[in-house]
């Protein structure tokens, strides 16, 4: 394939999930499962030239049902704006945001600091992109659009889920339709250089297991921060632009799906009613590959009203409201997004002691760690129980 970042042709496949459901298509609960529903190829390619990891192809039609922005994401945004301001990268008075289709915005936070939109057709002092760029099929032209929107003395702020974190924590199901690029700082720095910008500074956050926010300015600059050099050195040591490193994700995908199926089957065999929380895109490929059905997983709760009354694609598992989840009084609740844990524990105290968090294979608990709920449970190194707090 042709690289979405540099237009080179030297790409290699590093992760192939076969055919899966579309990550953002949630059929009505009453609808029959159609074989075509799970017929969409899902694979990751790595460009040997620029190092960009990317979606190989996407034959799906985006639907992007409206989700509820997690508290963790809102807190991280506020933290990021404070951090960038303290570092001296919020000069000027105009701001333009390239948003993510998943929602969320930093504009309110910047407005509180005196920033306003630029006049039509004029560049902005600060250009924001928080998880937006990855949704662009043509990465090079989309990045150039953001560069052109940045004033000559302005700053481009780009936030992304780090490919190094994806590899380290074996987050194979970060790969999904509609997400066309998975960035290392190494690759993104090369892409920015190609369009006339330099990375000046970088900040790391814990969100999603590892998120990086960069500040880029026009031209070739010599004021690159030590944080940028540290991240680049860590990526080099990990080999994040090498095919053999990224192929770890294939092993993680195969092991994760099999382990989930075995655990759910064992729990069902013991009469334990397992529910899940979070009808997230990352759960779509996992549940499909694991062969999950409603006999193993009773339902998935989600705070988004647009997903309730539907089902997980490729399965007959219904999506319900958090209120219904509480009413059903499950024995165990599998949390599909670890970042939601503090929020759901606070909002749903009736489920205290029942949470089990699905974590990636690279976050391996000790070999002796077992699921503590309901007595001695089978070992599964992709799950961890979290006691009540």
Tab-separated table of C-alpha atoms in Angstrom:
chain	number	residue	atom	x	y	z
A	1	UNK	CA	0.000	0.000	0.000
A	2	UNK	CA	0.979	3.664	-0.294
A	3	UNK	CA	1.954	5.206	3.040
A	4	UNK	CA	-0.602	7.711	4.306
A	5	UNK	CA	2.178	9.860	5.749
A	6	UNK	CA	5.046	10.028	3.270
A	7	UNK	CA	3.483	8.458	0.144
A	8	UNK	CA	6.213	5.826	0.091
A	9	UNK	CA	5.483	2.281	-1.045
A	10	UNK	CA	7.670	0.288	1.349
A	11	UNK	CA	5.120	-0.869	3.928
A	12	UNK	CA	4.851	-4.160	5.775
A	13	UNK	CA	1.923	-5.752	7.604
A	14	UNK	CA	2.509	-6.068	11.343
A	15	UNK	CA	-0.969	-6.862	12.702
A	16	UNK	CA	-3.823	-8.644	10.945
A	17	UNK	CA	-7.125	-9.167	12.756
A	18	UNK	CA	-8.826	-10.693	9.734
A	19	UNK	CA	-12.422	-9.633	9.162
A	20	UNK	CA	-14.220	-7.923	12.042
A	21	UNK	CA	-17.333	-5.789	12.548
A	22	UNK	CA	-17.159	-2.059	11.895
A	23	UNK	CA	-16.021	-0.390	15.102
A	24	UNK	CA	-18.722	2.283	15.115
A	25	UNK	CA	-21.782	0.439	13.777
A	26	UNK	CA	-24.053	-0.743	16.598
A	27	UNK	CA	-27.115	-2.518	15.133
A	28	UNK	CA	-30.519	-2.403	16.844
A	29	UNK	CA	-30.831	-5.007	19.583
A	30	UNK	CA	-33.725	-6.747	17.818
A	31	UNK	CA	-31.869	-7.139	14.513
A	32	UNK	CA	-30.572	-10.525	13.360
A	33	UNK	CA	-26.819	-10.997	13.073
A	34	UNK	CA	-25.785	-10.804	9.443
A	35	UNK	CA	-22.570	-12.469	8.244
A	36	UNK	CA	-21.741	-9.276	6.335
A	37	UNK	CA	-21.654	-7.480	9.669
A	38	UNK	CA	-18.270	-9.015	10.494
A	39	UNK	CA	-16.766	-8.926	7.016
A	40	UNK	CA	-14.559	-5.827	7.243
A	41	UNK	CA	-10.768	-6.361	6.978
A	42	UNK	CA	-8.789	-4.847	9.839
A	43	UNK	CA	-4.993	-4.716	9.674
A	44	UNK	CA	-2.051	-2.461	10.505
A	45	UNK	CA	0.827	-1.621	8.168
A	46	UNK	CA	4.139	-0.035	9.115
A	47	UNK	CA	5.998	2.245	6.715
A	48	UNK	CA	9.691	1.346	6.664
A	49	UNK	CA	10.533	4.784	5.294
A	50	UNK	CA	8.879	7.171	7.781
A	51	UNK	CA	7.903	4.773	10.579
A	52	UNK	CA	4.180	5.573	10.544
A	53	UNK	CA	1.926	2.733	11.704
A	54	UNK	CA	-1.380	2.932	9.886
A	55	UNK	CA	-4.683	1.309	9.024
A	56	UNK	CA	-4.186	-0.844	5.953
A	57	UNK	CA	-7.653	-0.284	4.490
A	58	UNK	CA	-11.119	0.733	5.576
A	59	UNK	CA	-14.244	-0.329	3.698
A	60	UNK	CA	-16.619	0.831	6.447
A	61	UNK	CA	-18.934	3.837	6.440
A	62	UNK	CA	-18.362	6.022	9.509
A	63	UNK	CA	-21.319	6.358	11.839
A	64	UNK	CA	-19.605	7.514	15.055
A	65	UNK	CA	-22.510	7.250	17.520
A	66	UNK	CA	-22.283	10.059	20.029
A	67	UNK	CA	-20.488	8.997	23.173
A	68	UNK	CA	-20.264	10.557	26.618
A	69	UNK	CA	-16.886	12.191	27.222
A	70	UNK	CA	-15.219	10.378	30.126
A	71	UNK	CA	-14.230	12.291	33.237
A	72	UNK	CA	-10.638	11.080	32.767
A	73	UNK	CA	-10.487	12.799	29.379
A	74	UNK	CA	-11.901	16.068	30.734
A	75	UNK	CA	-9.436	16.073	33.627
A	76	UNK	CA	-6.536	15.351	31.314
A	77	UNK	CA	-7.539	18.218	29.019
A	78	UNK	CA	-7.555	20.669	31.931
A	79	UNK	CA	-4.215	19.332	33.132
A	80	UNK	CA	-2.743	19.629	29.648
A	81	UNK	CA	-3.844	23.244	29.200
A	82	UNK	CA	-2.363	24.199	32.576
A	83	UNK	CA	0.879	22.405	31.773
A	84	UNK	CA	1.240	23.993	28.343
A	85	UNK	CA	0.527	27.446	29.778
A	86	UNK	CA	3.131	27.051	32.517
A	87	UNK	CA	5.646	25.970	29.868
A	88	UNK	CA	5.073	29.206	27.939
A	89	UNK	CA	3.390	27.805	24.825
A	90	UNK	CA	0.077	29.677	25.030
A	91	UNK	CA	1.099	32.995	23.513
A	92	UNK	CA	-1.250	35.099	21.428
A	93	UNK	CA	-5.015	35.423	21.619
A	94	UNK	CA	-6.600	33.309	18.854
A	95	UNK	CA	-7.276	29.582	18.767
A	96	UNK	CA	-8.504	27.118	16.149
A	97	UNK	CA	-9.379	23.516	16.977
A	98	UNK	CA	-9.428	20.486	14.695
A	99	UNK	CA	-11.763	18.298	16.701
A	100	UNK	CA	-12.156	14.555	17.076
A	101	UNK	CA	-15.382	12.894	15.883
A	102	UNK	CA	-15.531	11.267	19.314
A	103	UNK	CA	-16.213	14.644	20.887
A	104	UNK	CA	-14.406	16.610	23.544
A	105	UNK	CA	-12.971	20.108	23.159
A	106	UNK	CA	-10.360	22.363	24.706
A	107	UNK	CA	-11.930	25.565	23.385
A	108	UNK	CA	-13.746	26.361	26.626
A	109	UNK	CA	-10.509	26.012	28.560
A	110	UNK	CA	-8.724	28.355	26.144
A	111	UNK	CA	-11.610	30.832	26.096
A	112	UNK	CA	-11.240	31.147	29.867
A	113	UNK	CA	-7.665	32.254	29.200
A	114	UNK	CA	-8.735	34.979	26.758
A	115	UNK	CA	-8.450	33.106	23.462
A	116	UNK	CA	-11.043	33.526	20.722
A	117	UNK	CA	-11.462	32.251	17.135
A	118	UNK	CA	-9.381	34.016	14.456
A	119	UNK	CA	-11.087	36.044	11.724
A	120	UNK	CA	-12.279	33.850	8.810
A	121	UNK	CA	-9.397	32.779	6.621
A	122	UNK	CA	-6.738	33.978	9.065
A	123	UNK	CA	-4.256	31.684	10.884
A	124	UNK	CA	-4.442	31.231	14.641
A	125	UNK	CA	-1.901	31.794	17.399
A	126	UNK	CA	-2.712	28.341	18.770
A	127	UNK	CA	-3.978	25.401	16.720
A	128	UNK	CA	-5.290	22.412	18.649
A	129	UNK	CA	-5.685	18.806	17.612
A	130	UNK	CA	-6.575	16.341	20.352
A	131	UNK	CA	-6.915	12.842	18.819
A	132	UNK	CA	-8.312	14.370	15.626
A	133	UNK	CA	-5.523	13.857	13.094
A	134	UNK	CA	-5.653	10.068	13.357
A	135	UNK	CA	-9.130	10.126	11.763
A	136	UNK	CA	-7.797	11.546	8.492
A	137	UNK	CA	-7.239	9.043	5.679
A	138	UNK	CA	-4.691	11.282	3.925
A	139	UNK	CA	-2.317	12.109	6.735
A	140	UNK	CA	0.045	14.332	4.777
A	141	UNK	CA	-2.623	16.708	3.443
A	142	UNK	CA	-4.443	16.805	6.807
A	143	UNK	CA	-1.235	17.695	8.622
A	144	UNK	CA	-0.447	20.399	6.074
A	145	UNK	CA	-3.930	21.859	6.641
A	146	UNK	CA	-3.156	22.197	10.353
A	147	UNK	CA	0.255	23.698	9.641
A	148	UNK	CA	-1.246	26.268	7.285
A	149	UNK	CA	-3.795	27.216	9.942
A	150	UNK	CA	-0.978	28.058	12.389
A	151	UNK	CA	0.334	31.627	12.438
A	152	UNK	CA	3.993	32.131	11.511
A	153	UNK	CA	4.855	32.745	15.163
A	154	UNK	CA	2.147	30.407	16.470
A	155	UNK	CA	2.138	26.911	17.925
A	156	UNK	CA	0.516	23.676	16.797
A	157	UNK	CA	-0.519	21.419	19.694
A	158	UNK	CA	-1.054	17.780	18.740
A	159	UNK	CA	-2.072	15.075	21.180
A	160	UNK	CA	-1.938	11.372	20.342
A	161	UNK	CA	-2.102	7.926	21.883
A	162	UNK	CA	1.519	6.845	21.859
A	163	UNK	CA	2.453	3.880	19.685
A	164	UNK	CA	5.130	3.066	22.260
A	165	UNK	CA	2.399	2.716	24.892
A	166	UNK	CA	0.297	0.595	22.530
A	167	UNK	CA	3.219	-1.775	22.039
A	168	UNK	CA	4.418	-1.774	25.657
A	169	UNK	CA	0.952	-2.506	27.032
A	170	UNK	CA	-0.005	-4.807	24.136
A	171	UNK	CA	-3.026	-2.642	23.283
A	172	UNK	CA	-3.715	-4.436	20.018
A	173	UNK	CA	-7.368	-3.405	20.012
A	174	UNK	CA	-6.389	0.248	19.712
A	175	UNK	CA	-6.474	-0.690	16.002
A	176	UNK	CA	-9.923	0.118	14.661
A	177	UNK	CA	-11.705	1.266	11.536
A	178	UNK	CA	-11.687	5.041	11.145
A	179	UNK	CA	-8.372	5.407	12.985
A	180	UNK	CA	-5.945	5.739	10.111
A	181	UNK	CA	-2.674	6.446	11.959
A	182	UNK	CA	-0.886	5.350	15.155
A	183	UNK	CA	1.940	7.707	16.006
A	184	UNK	CA	5.332	7.415	17.528
A	185	UNK	CA	7.002	10.749	18.166
A	186	UNK	CA	9.720	9.526	15.809
A	187	UNK	CA	7.311	9.206	12.893
A	188	UNK	CA	5.349	12.358	13.698
A	189	UNK	CA	8.532	14.408	13.924
A	190	UNK	CA	9.481	13.222	10.418
A	191	UNK	CA	6.025	14.061	9.104
A	192	UNK	CA	6.190	17.561	10.590
A	193	UNK	CA	9.659	18.157	9.162
A	194	UNK	CA	8.296	17.287	5.717
A	195	UNK	CA	5.682	20.051	6.024
A	196	UNK	CA	8.045	22.664	7.451
A	197	UNK	CA	7.615	22.388	11.204
A	198	UNK	CA	9.775	21.322	14.137
A	199	UNK	CA	8.792	19.739	17.448
A	200	UNK	CA	9.786	22.135	20.236
A	201	UNK	CA	8.390	20.438	23.309
A	202	UNK	CA	6.504	17.336	24.439
A	203	UNK	CA	4.550	16.320	27.508
A	204	UNK	CA	3.517	12.818	28.574
A	205	UNK	CA	0.253	11.866	30.301
A	206	UNK	CA	-1.094	8.600	31.682
A	207	UNK	CA	-4.337	8.688	29.671
A	208	UNK	CA	-4.947	5.475	27.672
A	209	UNK	CA	-1.776	3.994	29.116
A	210	UNK	CA	0.411	6.640	27.524
A	211	UNK	CA	-0.491	9.850	25.686
A	212	UNK	CA	1.884	12.434	24.236
A	213	UNK	CA	1.167	16.101	23.579
A	214	UNK	CA	3.600	17.988	21.378
A	215	UNK	CA	4.131	21.662	20.591
A	216	UNK	CA	5.393	22.323	17.065
A	217	UNK	CA	6.522	25.588	15.464
A	218	UNK	CA	7.310	26.682	11.924
A	219	UNK	CA	10.818	26.269	10.567
A	220	UNK	CA	13.936	24.460	11.679
A	221	UNK	CA	14.599	25.177	15.337
A	222	UNK	CA	17.346	24.384	17.824
A	223	UNK	CA	15.301	24.824	21.013
A	224	UNK	CA	14.033	21.251	21.227
A	225	UNK	CA	13.358	20.287	24.844
A	226	UNK	CA	15.041	17.435	26.684
A	227	UNK	CA	11.646	15.717	26.977
A	228	UNK	CA	11.498	15.350	23.195
A	229	UNK	CA	14.975	13.815	23.147
A	230	UNK	CA	14.067	11.477	26.020
A	231	UNK	CA	10.935	10.195	24.271
A	232	UNK	CA	12.789	9.700	20.997
A	233	UNK	CA	15.542	7.779	22.808
A	234	UNK	CA	12.993	5.560	24.567
A	235	UNK	CA	11.233	4.843	21.267
A	236	UNK	CA	14.537	3.948	19.640
A	237	UNK	CA	15.397	1.566	22.480
A	238	UNK	CA	11.977	-0.058	22.162
A	239	UNK	CA	12.302	-0.347	18.386
A	240	UNK	CA	8.900	1.223	17.853
A	241	UNK	CA	9.512	1.704	14.111
A	242	UNK	CA	10.669	-1.875	13.559
A	243	UNK	CA	8.257	-4.523	12.222
A	244	UNK	CA	9.474	-7.205	14.631
A	245	UNK	CA	8.564	-4.991	17.581
A	246	UNK	CA	5.043	-4.241	16.387
A	247	UNK	CA	4.375	-7.909	15.614
A	248	UNK	CA	4.147	-8.403	19.381
A	249	UNK	CA	0.630	-7.008	18.963
A	250	UNK	CA	-0.373	-10.027	16.868
A	251	UNK	CA	0.617	-12.391	19.660
A	252	UNK	CA	-1.262	-10.257	22.164
A	253	UNK	CA	-4.414	-10.234	20.017
A	254	UNK	CA	-4.483	-13.998	19.654
A	255	UNK	CA	-3.837	-14.631	23.340
A	256	UNK	CA	-6.231	-11.985	24.620
A	257	UNK	CA	-9.262	-13.218	22.676
A	258	UNK	CA	-8.689	-16.837	23.668
A	259	UNK	CA	-8.223	-15.945	27.313
A	260	UNK	CA	-11.409	-13.886	27.407
A	261	UNK	CA	-13.451	-16.699	25.873
A	262	UNK	CA	-12.085	-19.244	28.348
A	263	UNK	CA	-12.711	-17.005	31.350
A	264	UNK	CA	-16.256	-16.112	30.335
A	265	UNK	CA	-17.073	-19.759	29.611
A	266	UNK	CA	-15.760	-20.790	33.025
A	267	UNK	CA	-17.736	-18.057	34.774
A	268	UNK	CA	-20.918	-19.043	32.934
A	269	UNK	CA	-20.333	-22.680	33.819
A	270	UNK	CA	-20.234	-21.690	37.476
A	271	UNK	CA	-23.491	-19.795	37.205
A	272	UNK	CA	-21.809	-16.375	37.476
A	273	UNK	CA	-23.618	-13.609	35.586
A	274	UNK	CA	-20.994	-11.458	33.904
A	275	UNK	CA	-21.860	-8.056	32.450
A	276	UNK	CA	-19.553	-5.472	30.899
A	277	UNK	CA	-19.337	-1.695	31.058
A	278	UNK	CA	-18.236	0.352	28.066
A	279	UNK	CA	-19.502	-0.334	24.536
A	280	UNK	CA	-16.228	1.073	23.276
A	281	UNK	CA	-14.740	0.636	19.832
A	282	UNK	CA	-11.826	-1.315	21.314
A	283	UNK	CA	-14.300	-3.877	22.680
A	284	UNK	CA	-15.803	-4.548	19.252
A	285	UNK	CA	-12.875	-6.495	17.788
A	286	UNK	CA	-12.156	-8.182	21.133
A	287	UNK	CA	-15.695	-9.512	21.624
A	288	UNK	CA	-15.933	-10.566	17.987
A	289	UNK	CA	-12.602	-12.430	17.964
A	290	UNK	CA	-13.406	-14.040	21.320
A	291	UNK	CA	-16.699	-15.408	20.026
A	292	UNK	CA	-18.674	-13.740	22.812
A	293	UNK	CA	-22.450	-14.190	23.007
A	294	UNK	CA	-25.195	-13.388	25.533
A	295	UNK	CA	-24.833	-16.788	27.211
A	296	UNK	CA	-21.338	-15.755	28.324
A	297	UNK	CA	-21.818	-11.999	28.619
A	298	UNK	CA	-25.328	-10.946	29.606
A	299	UNK	CA	-25.110	-7.334	28.427
A	300	UNK	CA	-22.835	-4.314	28.059
A	301	UNK	CA	-23.778	-1.087	29.828
A	302	UNK	CA	-22.888	2.277	28.343
A	303	UNK	CA	-23.662	5.849	29.373
A	304	UNK	CA	-24.358	6.943	25.797
A	305	UNK	CA	-28.120	6.992	25.098
A	306	UNK	CA	-27.405	6.533	21.367
A	307	UNK	CA	-25.894	3.087	22.025
A	308	UNK	CA	-28.536	1.851	24.457
A	309	UNK	CA	-31.118	-0.442	22.878
A	310	UNK	CA	-28.531	-1.649	20.374
A	311	UNK	CA	-26.115	-4.571	20.492
A	312	UNK	CA	-22.395	-5.143	20.197
A	313	UNK	CA	-21.710	-5.637	16.482
A	314	UNK	CA	-21.116	-9.194	15.414
A	315	UNK	CA	-22.695	-10.520	18.615
A	316	UNK	CA	-26.129	-10.846	20.222
A	317	UNK	CA	-24.969	-9.048	23.383
A	318	UNK	CA	-27.356	-6.119	24.104
A	319	UNK	CA	-26.261	-2.646	25.191
A	320	UNK	CA	-28.116	-1.354	28.233
A	321	UNK	CA	-28.080	1.725	30.450
A	322	UNK	CA	-26.090	1.982	33.692
A	323	UNK	CA	-29.446	2.129	35.509
A	324	UNK	CA	-30.423	-1.224	34.029
A	325	UNK	CA	-27.031	-2.630	34.946
A	326	UNK	CA	-27.631	-1.763	38.585
A	327	UNK	CA	-31.144	-3.213	38.463
A	328	UNK	CA	-29.861	-6.505	37.033
A	329	UNK	CA	-27.433	-6.859	39.978
A	330	UNK	CA	-24.646	-8.730	38.129
A	331	UNK	CA	-22.117	-10.954	39.859
A	332	UNK	CA	-19.150	-9.471	37.955
A	333	UNK	CA	-18.745	-6.392	35.733
A	334	UNK	CA	-15.966	-6.375	33.156
A	335	UNK	CA	-14.747	-2.823	32.538
A	336	UNK	CA	-13.526	-2.480	28.949
A	337	UNK	CA	-11.736	0.887	29.457
A	338	UNK	CA	-9.422	1.034	32.449
A	339	UNK	CA	-9.410	4.864	32.514
A	340	UNK	CA	-13.095	4.818	33.487
A	341	UNK	CA	-12.519	2.967	36.757
A	342	UNK	CA	-12.507	5.917	39.218
A	343	UNK	CA	-15.531	7.460	37.500
A	344	UNK	CA	-17.710	4.328	37.456
A	345	UNK	CA	-16.738	3.356	40.991
A	346	UNK	CA	-17.930	6.767	42.143
A	347	UNK	CA	-21.107	6.829	40.051
A	348	UNK	CA	-22.146	3.211	40.637
A	349	UNK	CA	-21.420	2.401	44.299
A	350	UNK	CA	-23.933	-0.444	44.123
A	351	UNK	CA	-21.352	-2.403	42.115
A	352	UNK	CA	-18.596	-2.105	44.710
A	353	UNK	CA	-16.404	-5.199	44.756
A	354	UNK	CA	-17.688	-6.475	41.407
A	355	UNK	CA	-15.386	-4.660	38.999
A	356	UNK	CA	-12.865	-6.541	36.877
A	357	UNK	CA	-10.787	-4.448	34.505
A	358	UNK	CA	-9.736	-5.724	31.121
A	359	UNK	CA	-6.101	-4.711	30.760
A	360	UNK	CA	-3.661	-5.315	27.961
A	361	UNK	CA	-1.320	-8.260	28.025
A	362	UNK	CA	1.777	-6.144	28.565
A	363	UNK	CA	0.491	-4.995	31.953
A	364	UNK	CA	0.949	-8.526	33.217
A	365	UNK	CA	-0.008	-9.227	36.808
A	366	UNK	CA	2.164	-11.660	38.702
A	367	UNK	CA	1.722	-15.312	37.778
A	368	UNK	CA	0.119	-15.931	41.170
A	369	UNK	CA	-2.423	-13.138	40.760
A	370	UNK	CA	-5.951	-14.562	40.542
A	371	UNK	CA	-9.424	-13.165	40.208
A	372	UNK	CA	-10.525	-12.745	43.780
A	373	UNK	CA	-14.258	-12.257	43.256
A	374	UNK	CA	-16.472	-15.221	44.100
A	375	UNK	CA	-13.766	-17.406	45.555
A	376	UNK	CA	-10.859	-18.968	43.694
A	377	UNK	CA	-11.136	-18.091	40.024
A	378	UNK	CA	-9.122	-19.238	36.995
A	379	UNK	CA	-5.931	-17.312	36.361
A	380	UNK	CA	-6.103	-14.915	33.457
A	381	UNK	CA	-3.206	-12.557	32.988
A	382	UNK	CA	-5.249	-10.028	31.029
A	383	UNK	CA	-7.633	-9.350	33.895
A	384	UNK	CA	-7.140	-7.763	37.255
A	385	UNK	CA	-9.603	-7.244	40.047
A	386	UNK	CA	-9.792	-3.872	41.733
A	387	UNK	CA	-10.999	-3.922	45.347
A	388	UNK	CA	-13.509	-1.364	46.501
A	389	UNK	CA	-12.158	2.074	47.340
